[in-house]
Coordinates of C-alpha atoms in Angstrom, one line a residue:
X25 CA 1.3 51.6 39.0
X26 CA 3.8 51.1 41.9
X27 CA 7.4 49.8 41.0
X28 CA 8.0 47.3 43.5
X29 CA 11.5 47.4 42.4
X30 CA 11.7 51.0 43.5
X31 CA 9.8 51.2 46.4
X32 CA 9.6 54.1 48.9
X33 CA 8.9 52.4 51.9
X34 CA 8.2 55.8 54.0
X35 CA 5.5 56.7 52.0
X36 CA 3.5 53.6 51.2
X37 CA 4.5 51.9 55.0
X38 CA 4.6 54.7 57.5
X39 CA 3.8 52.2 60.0
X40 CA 5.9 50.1 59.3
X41 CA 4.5 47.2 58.6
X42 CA 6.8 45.7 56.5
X43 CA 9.5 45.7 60.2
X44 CA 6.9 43.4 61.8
X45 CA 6.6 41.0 58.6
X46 CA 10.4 41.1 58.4
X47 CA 10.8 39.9 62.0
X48 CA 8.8 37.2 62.1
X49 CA 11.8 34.7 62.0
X50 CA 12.9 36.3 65.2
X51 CA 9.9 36.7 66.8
X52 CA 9.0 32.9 66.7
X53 CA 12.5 32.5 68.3
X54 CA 12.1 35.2 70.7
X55 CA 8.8 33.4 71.6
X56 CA 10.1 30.0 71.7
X57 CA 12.9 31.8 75.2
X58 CA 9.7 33.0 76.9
X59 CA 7.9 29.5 76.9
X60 CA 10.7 26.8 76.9
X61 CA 10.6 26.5 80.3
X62 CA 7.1 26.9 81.5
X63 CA 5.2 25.1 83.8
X64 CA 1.3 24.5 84.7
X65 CA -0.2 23.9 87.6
X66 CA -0.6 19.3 87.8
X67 CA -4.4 19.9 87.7
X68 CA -3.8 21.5 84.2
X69 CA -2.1 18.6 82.7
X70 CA -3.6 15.8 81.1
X71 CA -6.9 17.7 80.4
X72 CA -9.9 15.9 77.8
X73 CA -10.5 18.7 75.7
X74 CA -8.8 21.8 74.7
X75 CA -10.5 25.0 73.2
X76 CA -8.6 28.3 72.1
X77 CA -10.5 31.4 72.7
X78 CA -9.5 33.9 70.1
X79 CA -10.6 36.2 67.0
X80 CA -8.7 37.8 63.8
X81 CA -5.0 37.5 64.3
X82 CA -4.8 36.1 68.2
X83 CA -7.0 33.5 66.5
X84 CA -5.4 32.3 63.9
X85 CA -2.0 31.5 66.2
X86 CA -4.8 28.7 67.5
X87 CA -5.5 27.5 64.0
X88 CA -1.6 26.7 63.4
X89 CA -1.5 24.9 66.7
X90 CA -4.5 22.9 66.7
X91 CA -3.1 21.4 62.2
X92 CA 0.2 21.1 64.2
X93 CA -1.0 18.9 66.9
X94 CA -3.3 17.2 64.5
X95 CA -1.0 14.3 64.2
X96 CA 0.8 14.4 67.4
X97 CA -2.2 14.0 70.4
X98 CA -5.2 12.0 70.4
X99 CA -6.8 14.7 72.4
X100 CA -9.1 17.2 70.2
X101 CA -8.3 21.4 70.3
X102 CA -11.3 23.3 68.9
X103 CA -10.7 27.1 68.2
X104 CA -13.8 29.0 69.3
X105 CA -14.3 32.6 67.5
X106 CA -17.5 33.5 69.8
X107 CA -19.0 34.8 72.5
X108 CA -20.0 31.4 74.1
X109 CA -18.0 28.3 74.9
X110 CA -19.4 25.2 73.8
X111 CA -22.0 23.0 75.5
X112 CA -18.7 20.4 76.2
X113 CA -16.4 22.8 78.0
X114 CA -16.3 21.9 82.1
X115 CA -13.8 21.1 84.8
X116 CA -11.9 18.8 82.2
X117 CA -11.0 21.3 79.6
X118 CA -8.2 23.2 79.4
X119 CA -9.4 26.9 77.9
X120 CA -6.7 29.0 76.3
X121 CA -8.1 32.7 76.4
X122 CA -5.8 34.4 73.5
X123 CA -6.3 38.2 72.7
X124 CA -3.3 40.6 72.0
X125 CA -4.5 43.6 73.1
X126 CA -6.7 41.5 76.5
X127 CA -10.0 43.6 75.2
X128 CA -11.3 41.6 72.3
X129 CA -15.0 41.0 73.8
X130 CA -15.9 37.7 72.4
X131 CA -12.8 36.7 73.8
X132 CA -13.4 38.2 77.4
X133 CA -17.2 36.9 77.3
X134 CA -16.6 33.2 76.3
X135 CA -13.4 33.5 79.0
X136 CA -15.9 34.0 81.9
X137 CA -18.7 31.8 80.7
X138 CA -15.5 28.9 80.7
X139 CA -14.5 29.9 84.5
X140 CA -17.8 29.8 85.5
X141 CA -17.7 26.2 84.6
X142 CA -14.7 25.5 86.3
X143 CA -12.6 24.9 83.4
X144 CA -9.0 25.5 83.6
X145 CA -8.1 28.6 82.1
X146 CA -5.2 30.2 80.4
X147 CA -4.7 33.9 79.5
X148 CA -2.4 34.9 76.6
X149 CA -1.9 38.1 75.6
X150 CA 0.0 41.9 76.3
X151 CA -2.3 43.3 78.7
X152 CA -5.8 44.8 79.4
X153 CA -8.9 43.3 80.8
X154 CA -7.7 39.8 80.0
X155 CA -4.4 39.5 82.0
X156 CA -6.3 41.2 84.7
X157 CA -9.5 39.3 85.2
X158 CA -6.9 36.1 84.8
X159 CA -4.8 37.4 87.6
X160 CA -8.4 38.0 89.9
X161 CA -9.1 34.4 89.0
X162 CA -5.7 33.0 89.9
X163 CA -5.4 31.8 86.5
X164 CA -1.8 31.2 84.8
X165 CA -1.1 33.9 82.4
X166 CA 1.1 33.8 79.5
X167 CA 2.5 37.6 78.9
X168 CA 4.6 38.8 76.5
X169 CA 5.6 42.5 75.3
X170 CA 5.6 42.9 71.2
X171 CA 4.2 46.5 69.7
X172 CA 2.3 46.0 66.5
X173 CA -0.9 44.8 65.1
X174 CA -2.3 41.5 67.0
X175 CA -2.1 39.8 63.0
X176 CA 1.9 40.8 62.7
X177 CA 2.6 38.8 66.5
X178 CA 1.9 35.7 65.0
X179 CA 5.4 34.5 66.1
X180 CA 4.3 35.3 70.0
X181 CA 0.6 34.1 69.4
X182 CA 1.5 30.9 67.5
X183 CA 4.3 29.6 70.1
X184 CA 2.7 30.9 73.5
X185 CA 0.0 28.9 72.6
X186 CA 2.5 25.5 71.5
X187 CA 3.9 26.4 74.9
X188 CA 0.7 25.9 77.3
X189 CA 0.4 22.5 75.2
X190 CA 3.8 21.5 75.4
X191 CA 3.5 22.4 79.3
X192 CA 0.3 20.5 79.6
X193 CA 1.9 17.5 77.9
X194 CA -0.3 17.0 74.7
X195 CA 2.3 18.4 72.4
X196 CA 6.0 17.4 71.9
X197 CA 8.0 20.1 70.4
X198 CA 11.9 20.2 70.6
X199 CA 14.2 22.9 70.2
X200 CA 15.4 21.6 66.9
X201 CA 12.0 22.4 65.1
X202 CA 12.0 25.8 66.3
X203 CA 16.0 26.0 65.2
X204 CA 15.1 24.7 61.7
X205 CA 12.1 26.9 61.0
X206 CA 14.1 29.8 62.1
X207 CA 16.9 29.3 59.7
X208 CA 14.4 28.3 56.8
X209 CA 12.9 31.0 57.0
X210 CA 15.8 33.0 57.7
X211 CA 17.0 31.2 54.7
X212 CA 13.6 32.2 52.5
X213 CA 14.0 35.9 53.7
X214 CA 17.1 36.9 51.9
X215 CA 14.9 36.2 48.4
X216 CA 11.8 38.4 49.6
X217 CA 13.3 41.5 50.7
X218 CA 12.6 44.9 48.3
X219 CA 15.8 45.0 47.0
X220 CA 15.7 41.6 45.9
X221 CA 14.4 42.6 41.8
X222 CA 11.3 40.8 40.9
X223 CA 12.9 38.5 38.3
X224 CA 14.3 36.8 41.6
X225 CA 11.6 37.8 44.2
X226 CA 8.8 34.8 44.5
X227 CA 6.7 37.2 46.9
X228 CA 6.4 40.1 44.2
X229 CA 6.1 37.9 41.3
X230 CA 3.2 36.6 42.9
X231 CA 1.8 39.9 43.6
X232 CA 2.6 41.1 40.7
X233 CA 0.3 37.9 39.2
X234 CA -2.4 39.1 41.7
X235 CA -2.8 42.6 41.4
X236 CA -6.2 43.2 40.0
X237 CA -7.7 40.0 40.8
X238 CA -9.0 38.1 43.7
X239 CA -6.7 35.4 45.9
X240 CA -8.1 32.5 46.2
X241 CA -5.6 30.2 48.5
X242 CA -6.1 26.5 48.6
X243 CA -4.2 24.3 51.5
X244 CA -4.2 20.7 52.4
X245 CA -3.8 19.2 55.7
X246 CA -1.8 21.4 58.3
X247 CA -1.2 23.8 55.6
X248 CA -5.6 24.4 54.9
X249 CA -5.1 26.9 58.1
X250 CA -1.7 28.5 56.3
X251 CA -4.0 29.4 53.5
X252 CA -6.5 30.7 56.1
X253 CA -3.7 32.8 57.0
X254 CA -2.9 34.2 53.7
X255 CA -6.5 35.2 53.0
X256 CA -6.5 37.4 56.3
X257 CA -3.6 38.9 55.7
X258 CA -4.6 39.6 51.7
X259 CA -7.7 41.3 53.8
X260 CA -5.9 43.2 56.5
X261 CA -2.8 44.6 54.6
X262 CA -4.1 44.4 50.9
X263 CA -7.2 45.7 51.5
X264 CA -8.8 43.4 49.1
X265 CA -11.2 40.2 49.0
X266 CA -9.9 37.1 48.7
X267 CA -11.1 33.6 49.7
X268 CA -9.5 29.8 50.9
X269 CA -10.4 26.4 50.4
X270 CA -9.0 23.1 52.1
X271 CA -8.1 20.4 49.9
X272 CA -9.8 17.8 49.8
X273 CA -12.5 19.0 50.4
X274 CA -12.8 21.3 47.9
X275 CA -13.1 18.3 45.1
X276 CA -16.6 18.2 47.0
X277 CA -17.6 21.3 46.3
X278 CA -15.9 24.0 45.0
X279 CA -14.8 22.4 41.5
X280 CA -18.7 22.9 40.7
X281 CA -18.6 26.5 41.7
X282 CA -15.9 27.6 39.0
X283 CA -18.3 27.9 35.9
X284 CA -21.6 30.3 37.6
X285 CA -21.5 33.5 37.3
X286 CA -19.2 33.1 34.4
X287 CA -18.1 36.8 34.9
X288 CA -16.3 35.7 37.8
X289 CA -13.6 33.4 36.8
X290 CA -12.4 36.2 34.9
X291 CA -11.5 37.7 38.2
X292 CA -9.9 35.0 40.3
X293 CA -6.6 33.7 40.6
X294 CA -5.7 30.1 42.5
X295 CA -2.8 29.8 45.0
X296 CA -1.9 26.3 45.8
X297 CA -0.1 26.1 49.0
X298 CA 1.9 22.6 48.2
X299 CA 4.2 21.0 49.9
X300 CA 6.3 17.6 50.3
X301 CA 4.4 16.7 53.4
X302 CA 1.0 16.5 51.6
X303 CA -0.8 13.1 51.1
X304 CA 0.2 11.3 47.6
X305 CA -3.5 11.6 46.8
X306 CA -3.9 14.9 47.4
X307 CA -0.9 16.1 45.2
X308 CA -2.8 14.3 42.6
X309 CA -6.4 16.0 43.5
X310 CA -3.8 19.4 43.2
X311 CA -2.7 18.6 39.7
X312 CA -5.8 17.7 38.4
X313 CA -7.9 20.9 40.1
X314 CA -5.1 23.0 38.3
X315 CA -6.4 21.0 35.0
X316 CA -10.3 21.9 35.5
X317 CA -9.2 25.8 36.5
X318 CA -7.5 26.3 33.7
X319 CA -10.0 25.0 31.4
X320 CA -12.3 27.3 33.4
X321 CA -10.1 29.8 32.6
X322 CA -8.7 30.7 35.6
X323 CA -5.2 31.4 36.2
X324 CA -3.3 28.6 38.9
X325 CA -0.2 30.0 40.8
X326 CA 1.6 27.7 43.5
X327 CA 3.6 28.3 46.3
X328 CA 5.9 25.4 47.6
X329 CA 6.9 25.0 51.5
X330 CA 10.7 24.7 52.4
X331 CA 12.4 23.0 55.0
X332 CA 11.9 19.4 56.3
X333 CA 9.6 19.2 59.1
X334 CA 6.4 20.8 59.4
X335 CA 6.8 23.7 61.5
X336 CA 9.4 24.7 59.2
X337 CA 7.1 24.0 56.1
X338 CA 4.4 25.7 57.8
X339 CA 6.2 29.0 58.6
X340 CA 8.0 29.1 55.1
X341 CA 4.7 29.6 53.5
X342 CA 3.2 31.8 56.1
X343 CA 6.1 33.9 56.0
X344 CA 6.0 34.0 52.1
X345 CA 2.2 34.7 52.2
X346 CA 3.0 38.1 54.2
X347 CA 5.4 39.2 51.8
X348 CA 3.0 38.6 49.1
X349 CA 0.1 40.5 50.8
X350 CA 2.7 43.7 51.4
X351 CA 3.8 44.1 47.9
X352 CA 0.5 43.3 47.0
X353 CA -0.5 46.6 49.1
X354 CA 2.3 48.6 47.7
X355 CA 0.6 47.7 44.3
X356 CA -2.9 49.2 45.1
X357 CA -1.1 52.6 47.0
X358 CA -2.5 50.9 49.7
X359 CA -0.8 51.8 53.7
X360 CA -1.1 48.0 55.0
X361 CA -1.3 49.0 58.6
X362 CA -4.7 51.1 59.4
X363 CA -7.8 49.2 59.8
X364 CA -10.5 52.0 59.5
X365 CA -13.7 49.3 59.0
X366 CA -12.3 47.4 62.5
X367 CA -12.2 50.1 64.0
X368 CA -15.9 51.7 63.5
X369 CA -17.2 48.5 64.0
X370 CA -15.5 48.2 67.8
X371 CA -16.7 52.5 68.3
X372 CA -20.1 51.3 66.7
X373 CA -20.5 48.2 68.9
X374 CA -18.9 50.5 72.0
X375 CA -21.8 52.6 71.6
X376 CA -24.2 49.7 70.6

């Protein structure tokens, strides 16, 4: 097996992968320069409805927004992963068209159904069909410049779209948020790198307590789309299945799940996203669930947010999460960059 105390990044991450995860910090600050002073046309602002068109890793920067703003406007953000817009979408709605590359085709299909309808739209993204058919509409484009894999420019997806909210007055976000999750995660960084040893490195102790098995990430509240984000990136740079669950929702459901097949629970492993932030309740429903698992059988690891407010909290764990799902990677042999299965599928559907 690997030693992730000895690591040879050059062979296991010729792509570097491990650059991207190790910029985030600075990416979400870089990202925070290019939208602090944007402005929307007045007919954008004020809007009834918002919906964030996006798949995979421009997606799930739509996700984060939407459990930010959960608390902070009364006016509801749905993230739409299809080809269609919903039956709702018309002149009132505000329609965020995110896709890194600009050629994600659900992304471009359910943008021109929304224009169509007159909504006001929003293109976010590097390039490609997106930013162009957004400049032929006359529709404000968001651009920004970032080489990597759409899931590793979560820093530029995340606050680009914070931005067109903040610009369209349904979110409030100060500097000071974006200062503090910078230097928590900053902050959490110096703990995570390889040469930290694993006696003093959360990220591979947790891998380490993973390898072999299958992740199954439980969040509550804002932090139920964190987990989402550690699942994806346990898919895309492990290689490997894993699952989430939102908490507590998951008391409904998914408690009956852990005894059929009974093969299974020999497999899984439980990561509980907690942090300070969460509901009194639902620290208890955390500490009981951890009970039932492990009478199940079934091995509970947690993972605890730092920093104060949420946005700091948030990016703590989803910073942790990516470190976890590199050494995890490093543990299989596996290169965390390629994405061979993606990529037949878009020559298959090219050709389709």
């Amino acid at each position: 097996m690997i030693e992730l105390d000895n690591l040879d990044l050059g062979a296991l991450d010729p792509s570097g992968m491990y650059e991207r995860v190790a910029e985030l910090p600075s990416q979400l600050k870089d990202a925070w320069q290019l939208i602090a002073g944007l402005t929307l046309p007045k007919e954008y602002l004020g809007p009834e409805n918002v919906i964030v068109l996006g798949m995979g890793g421009s997606a799930i920067g739509g996700d984060l927004v939407r459990a930010l703003c959960e608390q902070r406007t009364s006016v509801p953000i749905l993230v739409c992963r299809e080809y269609q817009v919903p039956a709702f979408v018309g002149p009132r709605s505000l329609v965020i068209a995110s896709s890194y590359s600009g050629e994600t085709e659900e992304t471009l299909s359910a943008m021109d159904e929304a224009i169509a309808r007159g909504a006001r739209c929003v293109a976010v993204g590097t390039g490609g069909r997106l930013v162009e058919r957004a400049h032929d509409a006359g529709m404000p484009v968001v651009q920004f410049s970032y080489r990597s894999a759409p899931r590793a420019a979560l820093g530029y997806s995340f606050m680009c779209l914070a931005g067109i909210l903040r610009a369209a007055g349904l979110l409030q976000l100060a500097e000071a948020e974006v200062d503090e999750a910078f230097c928590t995660m900053t902050a959490l960084q110096e703990g995570l790198r390889p040469e930290v040893p694993t006696g003093e490195n959360e990220a591979k102790q947790l891998a380490h307590a993973l390898h072999g098995r299958v992740p199954v990430v439980y969040g509550a509240g804002p932090f139920a789309e964190v987990a989402r984000r550690w699942k994806g990136q346990f898919n895309e740079n492990s290689k490997g299945w894993a699952f989430f669950e939102q908490m507590p929702e998951l008391n409904h459901n998914a408690v009956l799940g852990y005894t059929n097949p009974r093969a299974a629970g020999g497999l899984m492993s439980v990561v509980m996203l907690r942090s300070a932030a969460d509901h009194p309740r639902v620290s208890i429903r955390f500490d009981i669930t951890a009970r039932i698992l492990h009478e199940h059988g079934v091995p509970v690891l947690s993972a605890w947010a730092r920093g104060k407010g949420v946005l700091a909290q948030m990016f703590s764990l989803i910073l942790l999460g990516d470190y976890v799902s590199l050494y995890l990677a490093y543990l299989y042999a596996t290169d965390p960059s390629p994405v061979p299965e993606i990529v037949f599928l878009k020559e298959s559907l090219a050709k389709a």
